Amino acid sequence: MRVSKSEEYGLRLVMSLAVSGDQLTIRELAEREDLPDTTVAKIVGRLRHSGLVEAVRGRNGGYTLTRPADEISLGKVVSAFEAEVFSSDFCHTMSPGDGPCAKSAGCGLKPVWRGLRSVIGNFLDGITVADIVAGGGRSAEGLLPVVATHKN
């Protein structure tokens, strides 16, 4: 799994809005996250398009979350950037050249990659922005859902 800069920034900006509990301008968000205004504007645009953030117009305008932080999962924020944990064409990118993978018809790994995509997706959907904001200094073990592991 690879997390893009846009996804990381999107998560950070949503968290900043959640922590503030109020609306923030592009400039305020940029200062809080130490990012360029243009980057913040682009990311906020994606979050707005996905329905996670709304603009408040006027002299004291800015941006705010469209719903409480405990109703926004990390999975929703990541999906605002149209990213898949593992792309459905993952196997095609693993083949040499531009042709289809020679093993695609009977590949035993496809179910593994699909399962991993499901586990990661469910993991991100099970964590809310409020969970992360409340976690502050707590360890990940005390905050994040436990995933069953298999030991040999």
Short mmCIF file of N, CA and C in Angstrom, two decimals:
data_model
loop_
_atom_site.label_atom_id
_atom_site.label_comp_id
_atom_site.label_asym_id
_atom_site.label_seq_id
_atom_site.Cartn_x
_atom_site.Cartn_y
_atom_site.Cartn_z
N MET A 1 0.85 -1.18 0.00
CA MET A 1 0.00 0.00 0.00
C MET A 1 0.89 1.23 0.00
N ARG A 2 0.55 2.18 -0.81
CA ARG A 2 1.28 3.43 -0.86
C ARG A 2 0.29 4.57 -0.60
N VAL A 3 0.59 5.39 0.38
CA VAL A 3 -0.24 6.55 0.70
C VAL A 3 0.35 7.74 -0.03
N SER A 4 -0.47 8.41 -0.82
CA SER A 4 0.00 9.56 -1.58
C SER A 4 0.09 10.80 -0.68
N LYS A 5 0.81 11.79 -1.16
CA LYS A 5 0.89 13.06 -0.43
C LYS A 5 -0.49 13.67 -0.28
N SER A 6 -1.29 13.59 -1.33
CA SER A 6 -2.64 14.16 -1.28
C SER A 6 -3.47 13.51 -0.19
N GLU A 7 -3.40 12.20 -0.07
CA GLU A 7 -4.15 11.50 0.97
C GLU A 7 -3.67 11.90 2.36
N GLU A 8 -2.36 11.94 2.53
CA GLU A 8 -1.78 12.35 3.81
C GLU A 8 -2.20 13.77 4.16
N TYR A 9 -2.08 14.69 3.22
CA TYR A 9 -2.46 16.08 3.47
C TYR A 9 -3.96 16.18 3.74
N GLY A 10 -4.75 15.41 3.00
CA GLY A 10 -6.20 15.42 3.22
C GLY A 10 -6.55 15.00 4.62
N LEU A 11 -5.93 13.93 5.09
CA LEU A 11 -6.16 13.47 6.46
C LEU A 11 -5.75 14.53 7.47
N ARG A 12 -4.59 15.13 7.25
CA ARG A 12 -4.11 16.16 8.18
C ARG A 12 -5.03 17.37 8.21
N LEU A 13 -5.53 17.79 7.05
CA LEU A 13 -6.41 18.96 7.00
C LEU A 13 -7.75 18.67 7.66
N VAL A 14 -8.29 17.48 7.45
CA VAL A 14 -9.55 17.10 8.11
C VAL A 14 -9.34 17.07 9.62
N MET A 15 -8.19 16.54 10.05
CA MET A 15 -7.90 16.52 11.48
C MET A 15 -7.78 17.94 12.04
N SER A 16 -7.15 18.85 11.30
CA SER A 16 -7.04 20.24 11.76
C SER A 16 -8.41 20.88 11.93
N LEU A 17 -9.30 20.61 10.97
CA LEU A 17 -10.65 21.15 11.07
C LEU A 17 -11.38 20.55 12.28
N ALA A 18 -11.17 19.27 12.52
CA ALA A 18 -11.81 18.60 13.66
C ALA A 18 -11.29 19.17 14.98
N VAL A 19 -10.00 19.36 15.06
CA VAL A 19 -9.40 19.89 16.30
C VAL A 19 -9.88 21.31 16.56
N SER A 20 -9.97 22.12 15.51
CA SER A 20 -10.38 23.51 15.71
C SER A 20 -11.84 23.60 16.15
N GLY A 21 -12.66 22.67 15.67
CA GLY A 21 -14.08 22.72 16.01
C GLY A 21 -14.80 23.90 15.39
N ASP A 22 -14.12 24.61 14.55
CA ASP A 22 -14.68 25.81 13.93
C ASP A 22 -14.21 25.84 12.49
N GLN A 23 -14.58 26.88 11.81
CA GLN A 23 -14.13 27.02 10.43
C GLN A 23 -12.74 27.64 10.38
N LEU A 24 -12.00 27.25 9.36
CA LEU A 24 -10.66 27.78 9.16
C LEU A 24 -10.50 28.19 7.70
N THR A 25 -9.71 29.21 7.48
CA THR A 25 -9.43 29.67 6.12
C THR A 25 -8.31 28.81 5.52
N ILE A 26 -8.12 28.95 4.22
CA ILE A 26 -7.02 28.26 3.55
C ILE A 26 -5.70 28.66 4.21
N ARG A 27 -5.54 29.94 4.46
CA ARG A 27 -4.30 30.44 5.09
C ARG A 27 -4.08 29.82 6.46
N GLU A 28 -5.12 29.76 7.28
CA GLU A 28 -5.00 29.18 8.62
C GLU A 28 -4.65 27.69 8.56
N LEU A 29 -5.30 26.97 7.64
CA LEU A 29 -4.99 25.55 7.47
C LEU A 29 -3.54 25.37 7.01
N ALA A 30 -3.13 26.20 6.07
CA ALA A 30 -1.76 26.12 5.54
C ALA A 30 -0.74 26.37 6.66
N GLU A 31 -0.99 27.35 7.49
CA GLU A 31 -0.08 27.65 8.59
C GLU A 31 -0.04 26.52 9.62
N ARG A 32 -1.21 25.96 9.95
CA ARG A 32 -1.27 24.88 10.92
C ARG A 32 -0.52 23.63 10.45
N GLU A 33 -0.60 23.37 9.15
CA GLU A 33 0.00 22.14 8.62
C GLU A 33 1.32 22.38 7.90
N ASP A 34 1.77 23.62 7.90
CA ASP A 34 3.03 23.98 7.26
C ASP A 34 3.07 23.53 5.79
N LEU A 35 2.00 23.90 5.08
CA LEU A 35 1.87 23.57 3.67
C LEU A 35 1.63 24.84 2.87
N PRO A 36 1.97 24.85 1.59
CA PRO A 36 1.68 26.02 0.75
C PRO A 36 0.17 26.22 0.59
N ASP A 37 -0.25 27.48 0.52
CA ASP A 37 -1.67 27.80 0.34
C ASP A 37 -2.25 27.10 -0.88
N THR A 38 -1.49 27.06 -1.98
CA THR A 38 -2.01 26.46 -3.21
C THR A 38 -2.26 24.95 -3.03
N THR A 39 -1.40 24.29 -2.29
CA THR A 39 -1.60 22.86 -2.02
C THR A 39 -2.84 22.65 -1.18
N VAL A 40 -3.00 23.46 -0.14
CA VAL A 40 -4.17 23.36 0.74
C VAL A 40 -5.44 23.62 -0.06
N ALA A 41 -5.43 24.62 -0.91
CA ALA A 41 -6.62 24.93 -1.72
C ALA A 41 -7.00 23.75 -2.60
N LYS A 42 -6.01 23.11 -3.20
CA LYS A 42 -6.26 21.96 -4.06
C LYS A 42 -6.85 20.80 -3.26
N ILE A 43 -6.26 20.51 -2.11
CA ILE A 43 -6.71 19.39 -1.28
C ILE A 43 -8.10 19.67 -0.72
N VAL A 44 -8.34 20.88 -0.25
CA VAL A 44 -9.65 21.25 0.28
C VAL A 44 -10.71 21.15 -0.83
N GLY A 45 -10.33 21.48 -2.05
CA GLY A 45 -11.25 21.34 -3.18
C GLY A 45 -11.70 19.90 -3.35
N ARG A 46 -10.76 18.97 -3.24
CA ARG A 46 -11.11 17.54 -3.35
C ARG A 46 -12.00 17.10 -2.19
N LEU A 47 -11.67 17.56 -0.99
CA LEU A 47 -12.48 17.22 0.18
C LEU A 47 -13.88 17.81 0.07
N ARG A 48 -13.96 18.98 -0.49
CA ARG A 48 -15.25 19.63 -0.69
C ARG A 48 -16.08 18.89 -1.73
N HIS A 49 -15.44 18.51 -2.82
CA HIS A 49 -16.10 17.76 -3.89
C HIS A 49 -16.65 16.43 -3.37
N SER A 50 -15.96 15.82 -2.42
CA SER A 50 -16.38 14.54 -1.87
C SER A 50 -17.44 14.69 -0.77
N GLY A 51 -17.73 15.92 -0.39
CA GLY A 51 -18.77 16.16 0.61
C GLY A 51 -18.30 16.12 2.05
N LEU A 52 -17.00 16.12 2.28
CA LEU A 52 -16.47 16.07 3.64
C LEU A 52 -16.28 17.46 4.25
N VAL A 53 -16.08 18.44 3.39
CA VAL A 53 -15.81 19.81 3.82
C VAL A 53 -16.74 20.74 3.05
N GLU A 54 -17.15 21.80 3.71
CA GLU A 54 -17.98 22.80 3.03
C GLU A 54 -17.40 24.19 3.24
N ALA A 55 -17.67 25.06 2.27
CA ALA A 55 -17.20 26.44 2.36
C ALA A 55 -18.25 27.29 3.06
N VAL A 56 -17.77 28.17 3.91
CA VAL A 56 -18.62 29.15 4.57
C VAL A 56 -18.24 30.50 3.99
N ARG A 57 -19.16 31.11 3.29
CA ARG A 57 -18.87 32.36 2.61
C ARG A 57 -18.98 33.55 3.55
N GLY A 58 -18.45 34.66 3.09
CA GLY A 58 -18.58 35.89 3.85
C GLY A 58 -17.27 36.39 4.40
N ARG A 59 -17.37 37.50 5.08
CA ARG A 59 -16.18 38.17 5.61
C ARG A 59 -15.38 37.26 6.55
N ASN A 60 -16.08 36.51 7.36
CA ASN A 60 -15.42 35.60 8.29
C ASN A 60 -15.52 34.15 7.81
N GLY A 61 -15.52 33.99 6.51
CA GLY A 61 -15.69 32.67 5.91
C GLY A 61 -14.49 31.76 6.11
N GLY A 62 -14.66 30.56 5.65
CA GLY A 62 -13.60 29.56 5.74
C GLY A 62 -14.17 28.21 5.36
N TYR A 63 -13.59 27.17 5.91
CA TYR A 63 -14.01 25.80 5.63
C TYR A 63 -14.29 25.09 6.93
N THR A 64 -15.24 24.18 6.88
CA THR A 64 -15.62 23.41 8.05
C THR A 64 -16.00 22.00 7.61
N LEU A 65 -15.99 21.07 8.54
CA LEU A 65 -16.41 19.71 8.25
C LEU A 65 -17.93 19.70 8.06
N THR A 66 -18.40 18.83 7.20
CA THR A 66 -19.84 18.76 6.94
C THR A 66 -20.58 17.94 7.99
N ARG A 67 -19.85 17.16 8.76
CA ARG A 67 -20.46 16.36 9.83
C ARG A 67 -19.44 16.19 10.96
N PRO A 68 -19.89 15.72 12.10
CA PRO A 68 -18.97 15.55 13.23
C PRO A 68 -17.84 14.58 12.89
N ALA A 69 -16.70 14.80 13.53
CA ALA A 69 -15.51 13.98 13.28
C ALA A 69 -15.72 12.51 13.60
N ASP A 70 -16.65 12.21 14.51
CA ASP A 70 -16.90 10.80 14.83
C ASP A 70 -17.75 10.10 13.78
N GLU A 71 -18.18 10.85 12.77
CA GLU A 71 -18.94 10.28 11.66
C GLU A 71 -18.12 10.23 10.37
N ILE A 72 -16.85 10.60 10.45
CA ILE A 72 -15.99 10.59 9.27
C ILE A 72 -14.88 9.57 9.48
N SER A 73 -14.90 8.51 8.67
CA SER A 73 -13.86 7.49 8.78
C SER A 73 -12.64 7.89 7.96
N LEU A 74 -11.51 7.33 8.33
CA LEU A 74 -10.29 7.58 7.56
C LEU A 74 -10.47 7.03 6.15
N GLY A 75 -11.21 5.93 6.01
CA GLY A 75 -11.48 5.37 4.70
C GLY A 75 -12.20 6.35 3.79
N LYS A 76 -13.15 7.11 4.35
CA LYS A 76 -13.87 8.11 3.56
C LYS A 76 -12.94 9.22 3.09
N VAL A 77 -12.04 9.64 3.95
CA VAL A 77 -11.11 10.70 3.57
C VAL A 77 -10.18 10.21 2.46
N VAL A 78 -9.63 9.02 2.64
CA VAL A 78 -8.74 8.47 1.62
C VAL A 78 -9.46 8.30 0.29
N SER A 79 -10.72 7.84 0.34
CA SER A 79 -11.47 7.63 -0.90
C SER A 79 -11.82 8.93 -1.60
N ALA A 80 -11.72 10.06 -0.90
CA ALA A 80 -11.96 11.35 -1.53
C ALA A 80 -10.94 11.62 -2.63
N PHE A 81 -9.83 10.91 -2.56
CA PHE A 81 -8.77 11.10 -3.54
C PHE A 81 -8.76 9.98 -4.58
N GLU A 82 -9.89 9.26 -4.63
CA GLU A 82 -10.12 8.22 -5.63
C GLU A 82 -9.00 7.19 -5.66
N ALA A 83 -8.45 6.94 -4.52
CA ALA A 83 -7.36 5.97 -4.44
C ALA A 83 -7.91 4.64 -3.94
N GLU A 84 -7.39 3.58 -4.48
CA GLU A 84 -7.71 2.25 -4.01
C GLU A 84 -6.50 1.74 -3.26
N VAL A 85 -6.74 0.98 -2.21
CA VAL A 85 -5.65 0.41 -1.45
C VAL A 85 -4.77 -0.42 -2.39
N PHE A 86 -5.40 -1.29 -3.14
CA PHE A 86 -4.74 -2.02 -4.21
C PHE A 86 -5.64 -1.87 -5.42
N SER A 87 -5.12 -1.36 -6.48
CA SER A 87 -5.89 -1.17 -7.69
C SER A 87 -6.36 -2.51 -8.23
N SER A 88 -7.54 -2.52 -8.84
CA SER A 88 -8.07 -3.76 -9.41
C SER A 88 -7.21 -4.26 -10.56
N ASP A 89 -6.41 -3.39 -11.14
CA ASP A 89 -5.53 -3.83 -12.22
C ASP A 89 -4.11 -4.12 -11.73
N PHE A 90 -3.97 -4.35 -10.43
CA PHE A 90 -2.67 -4.61 -9.83
C PHE A 90 -1.93 -5.73 -10.56
N CYS A 91 -2.62 -6.82 -10.84
CA CYS A 91 -1.97 -7.97 -11.48
C CYS A 91 -1.47 -7.63 -12.88
N HIS A 92 -2.17 -6.74 -13.56
CA HIS A 92 -1.73 -6.36 -14.91
C HIS A 92 -0.43 -5.56 -14.87
N THR A 93 -0.24 -4.82 -13.81
CA THR A 93 0.98 -4.02 -13.72
C THR A 93 2.19 -4.87 -13.35
N MET A 94 1.94 -6.10 -12.92
CA MET A 94 3.04 -6.97 -12.53
C MET A 94 3.59 -7.80 -13.69
N SER A 95 2.91 -7.74 -14.82
CA SER A 95 3.37 -8.54 -15.96
C SER A 95 4.48 -7.82 -16.71
N PRO A 96 5.39 -8.58 -17.30
CA PRO A 96 6.45 -7.94 -18.07
C PRO A 96 5.87 -7.35 -19.35
N GLY A 97 6.33 -6.19 -19.72
CA GLY A 97 5.82 -5.55 -20.94
C GLY A 97 4.43 -5.00 -20.72
N ASP A 98 3.69 -4.87 -21.82
CA ASP A 98 2.35 -4.31 -21.75
C ASP A 98 1.25 -5.35 -21.81
N GLY A 99 1.60 -6.61 -21.96
CA GLY A 99 0.60 -7.66 -22.10
C GLY A 99 0.03 -8.10 -20.78
N PRO A 100 -1.02 -8.92 -20.84
CA PRO A 100 -1.62 -9.43 -19.60
C PRO A 100 -0.68 -10.43 -18.91
N CYS A 101 -0.87 -10.59 -17.64
CA CYS A 101 -0.06 -11.53 -16.87
C CYS A 101 -0.34 -12.95 -17.34
N ALA A 102 0.69 -13.71 -17.54
CA ALA A 102 0.55 -15.09 -18.00
C ALA A 102 -0.15 -15.96 -16.97
N LYS A 103 -0.14 -15.56 -15.73
CA LYS A 103 -0.74 -16.35 -14.64
C LYS A 103 -2.12 -15.84 -14.23
N SER A 104 -2.66 -14.84 -14.91
CA SER A 104 -3.89 -14.20 -14.45
C SER A 104 -5.08 -15.14 -14.37
N ALA A 105 -5.18 -16.10 -15.27
CA ALA A 105 -6.34 -17.00 -15.27
C ALA A 105 -6.38 -17.89 -14.03
N GLY A 106 -5.27 -18.42 -13.60
CA GLY A 106 -5.27 -19.34 -12.47
C GLY A 106 -4.38 -18.89 -11.35
N CYS A 107 -4.23 -17.62 -11.17
CA CYS A 107 -3.31 -17.10 -10.17
C CYS A 107 -3.85 -17.31 -8.76
N GLY A 108 -3.06 -17.93 -7.93
CA GLY A 108 -3.45 -18.14 -6.54
C GLY A 108 -3.25 -16.92 -5.67
N LEU A 109 -2.56 -15.91 -6.19
CA LEU A 109 -2.30 -14.71 -5.40
C LEU A 109 -3.43 -13.69 -5.45
N LYS A 110 -4.26 -13.73 -6.50
CA LYS A 110 -5.35 -12.74 -6.61
C LYS A 110 -6.22 -12.70 -5.36
N PRO A 111 -6.67 -13.86 -4.84
CA PRO A 111 -7.48 -13.80 -3.62
C PRO A 111 -6.73 -13.20 -2.43
N VAL A 112 -5.43 -13.39 -2.39
CA VAL A 112 -4.63 -12.81 -1.31
C VAL A 112 -4.65 -11.29 -1.40
N TRP A 113 -4.43 -10.75 -2.61
CA TRP A 113 -4.41 -9.30 -2.79
C TRP A 113 -5.80 -8.71 -2.55
N ARG A 114 -6.84 -9.40 -3.01
CA ARG A 114 -8.20 -8.92 -2.75
C ARG A 114 -8.51 -8.92 -1.26
N GLY A 115 -8.09 -9.98 -0.57
CA GLY A 115 -8.31 -10.06 0.87
C GLY A 115 -7.58 -8.97 1.62
N LEU A 116 -6.35 -8.70 1.20
CA LEU A 116 -5.57 -7.65 1.83
C LEU A 116 -6.23 -6.29 1.61
N ARG A 117 -6.73 -6.07 0.39
CA ARG A 117 -7.44 -4.82 0.09
C ARG A 117 -8.64 -4.68 1.01
N SER A 118 -9.36 -5.77 1.22
CA SER A 118 -10.53 -5.75 2.09
C SER A 118 -10.15 -5.47 3.55
N VAL A 119 -9.11 -6.13 4.03
CA VAL A 119 -8.67 -5.93 5.42
C VAL A 119 -8.26 -4.48 5.65
N ILE A 120 -7.47 -3.94 4.74
CA ILE A 120 -7.01 -2.56 4.91
C ILE A 120 -8.19 -1.59 4.80
N GLY A 121 -9.08 -1.82 3.84
CA GLY A 121 -10.26 -0.96 3.70
C GLY A 121 -11.12 -0.98 4.94
N ASN A 122 -11.38 -2.17 5.48
CA ASN A 122 -12.17 -2.29 6.70
C ASN A 122 -11.47 -1.64 7.88
N PHE A 123 -10.16 -1.77 7.94
CA PHE A 123 -9.37 -1.16 9.00
C PHE A 123 -9.54 0.36 8.98
N LEU A 124 -9.37 0.97 7.80
CA LEU A 124 -9.50 2.42 7.67
C LEU A 124 -10.94 2.88 7.92
N ASP A 125 -11.92 2.07 7.52
CA ASP A 125 -13.32 2.42 7.75
C ASP A 125 -13.69 2.31 9.22
N GLY A 126 -12.92 1.56 9.99
CA GLY A 126 -13.20 1.39 11.41
C GLY A 126 -12.57 2.43 12.31
N ILE A 127 -11.86 3.37 11.73
CA ILE A 127 -11.22 4.43 12.51
C ILE A 127 -11.80 5.76 12.08
N THR A 128 -12.27 6.55 13.03
CA THR A 128 -12.82 7.86 12.69
C THR A 128 -11.78 8.95 12.95
N VAL A 129 -12.04 10.09 12.39
CA VAL A 129 -11.18 11.25 12.61
C VAL A 129 -11.18 11.58 14.11
N ALA A 130 -12.32 11.44 14.75
CA ALA A 130 -12.41 11.70 16.20
C ALA A 130 -11.51 10.74 16.98
N ASP A 131 -11.44 9.48 16.54
CA ASP A 131 -10.55 8.52 17.21
C ASP A 131 -9.11 9.01 17.18
N ILE A 132 -8.69 9.47 16.02
CA ILE A 132 -7.30 9.91 15.85
C ILE A 132 -7.05 11.18 16.67
N VAL A 133 -7.97 12.12 16.58
CA VAL A 133 -7.81 13.38 17.31
C VAL A 133 -7.78 13.12 18.81
N ALA A 134 -8.63 12.24 19.30
CA ALA A 134 -8.67 11.93 20.73
C ALA A 134 -7.45 11.15 21.17
N GLY A 135 -6.83 10.43 20.22
CA GLY A 135 -5.68 9.58 20.54
C GLY A 135 -4.46 10.35 20.95
N GLY A 136 -4.34 11.57 20.47
CA GLY A 136 -3.20 12.40 20.81
C GLY A 136 -1.93 11.66 21.07
N GLY A 137 -1.58 11.46 22.35
CA GLY A 137 -0.33 10.82 22.70
C GLY A 137 -0.44 9.34 22.98
N ARG A 138 -1.64 8.76 22.86
CA ARG A 138 -1.77 7.33 23.13
C ARG A 138 -1.05 6.51 22.08
N SER A 139 -0.66 5.32 22.47
CA SER A 139 0.00 4.43 21.53
C SER A 139 -1.01 3.88 20.53
N ALA A 140 -0.55 3.49 19.38
CA ALA A 140 -1.41 2.94 18.35
C ALA A 140 -2.14 1.71 18.86
N GLU A 141 -1.48 0.91 19.71
CA GLU A 141 -2.11 -0.30 20.21
C GLU A 141 -3.35 0.02 21.03
N GLY A 142 -3.37 1.16 21.71
CA GLY A 142 -4.51 1.53 22.52
C GLY A 142 -5.59 2.25 21.75
N LEU A 143 -5.33 2.65 20.54
CA LEU A 143 -6.27 3.44 19.79
C LEU A 143 -6.89 2.68 18.63
N LEU A 144 -6.07 1.98 17.88
CA LEU A 144 -6.53 1.38 16.65
C LEU A 144 -7.15 0.01 16.87
N PRO A 145 -8.10 -0.36 15.99
CA PRO A 145 -8.72 -1.67 16.13
C PRO A 145 -7.67 -2.78 15.97
N VAL A 146 -7.89 -3.85 16.69
CA VAL A 146 -6.96 -4.97 16.63
C VAL A 146 -7.31 -5.85 15.43
N VAL A 147 -6.32 -6.23 14.68
CA VAL A 147 -6.50 -7.13 13.55
C VAL A 147 -5.94 -8.47 13.96
N ALA A 148 -6.74 -9.52 13.76
CA ALA A 148 -6.29 -10.87 14.14
C ALA A 148 -5.05 -11.23 13.35
N THR A 149 -4.10 -11.83 14.03
CA THR A 149 -2.88 -12.28 13.34
C THR A 149 -2.75 -13.78 13.48
N HIS A 150 -2.10 -14.37 12.53
CA HIS A 150 -1.87 -15.80 12.53
C HIS A 150 -0.39 -16.03 12.78
N LYS A 151 -0.09 -16.81 13.79
CA LYS A 151 1.31 -17.11 14.08
C LYS A 151 1.58 -18.57 13.77
N ASN A 152 2.74 -18.82 13.22
CA ASN A 152 3.12 -20.20 12.89
C ASN A 152 3.57 -20.92 14.12
#
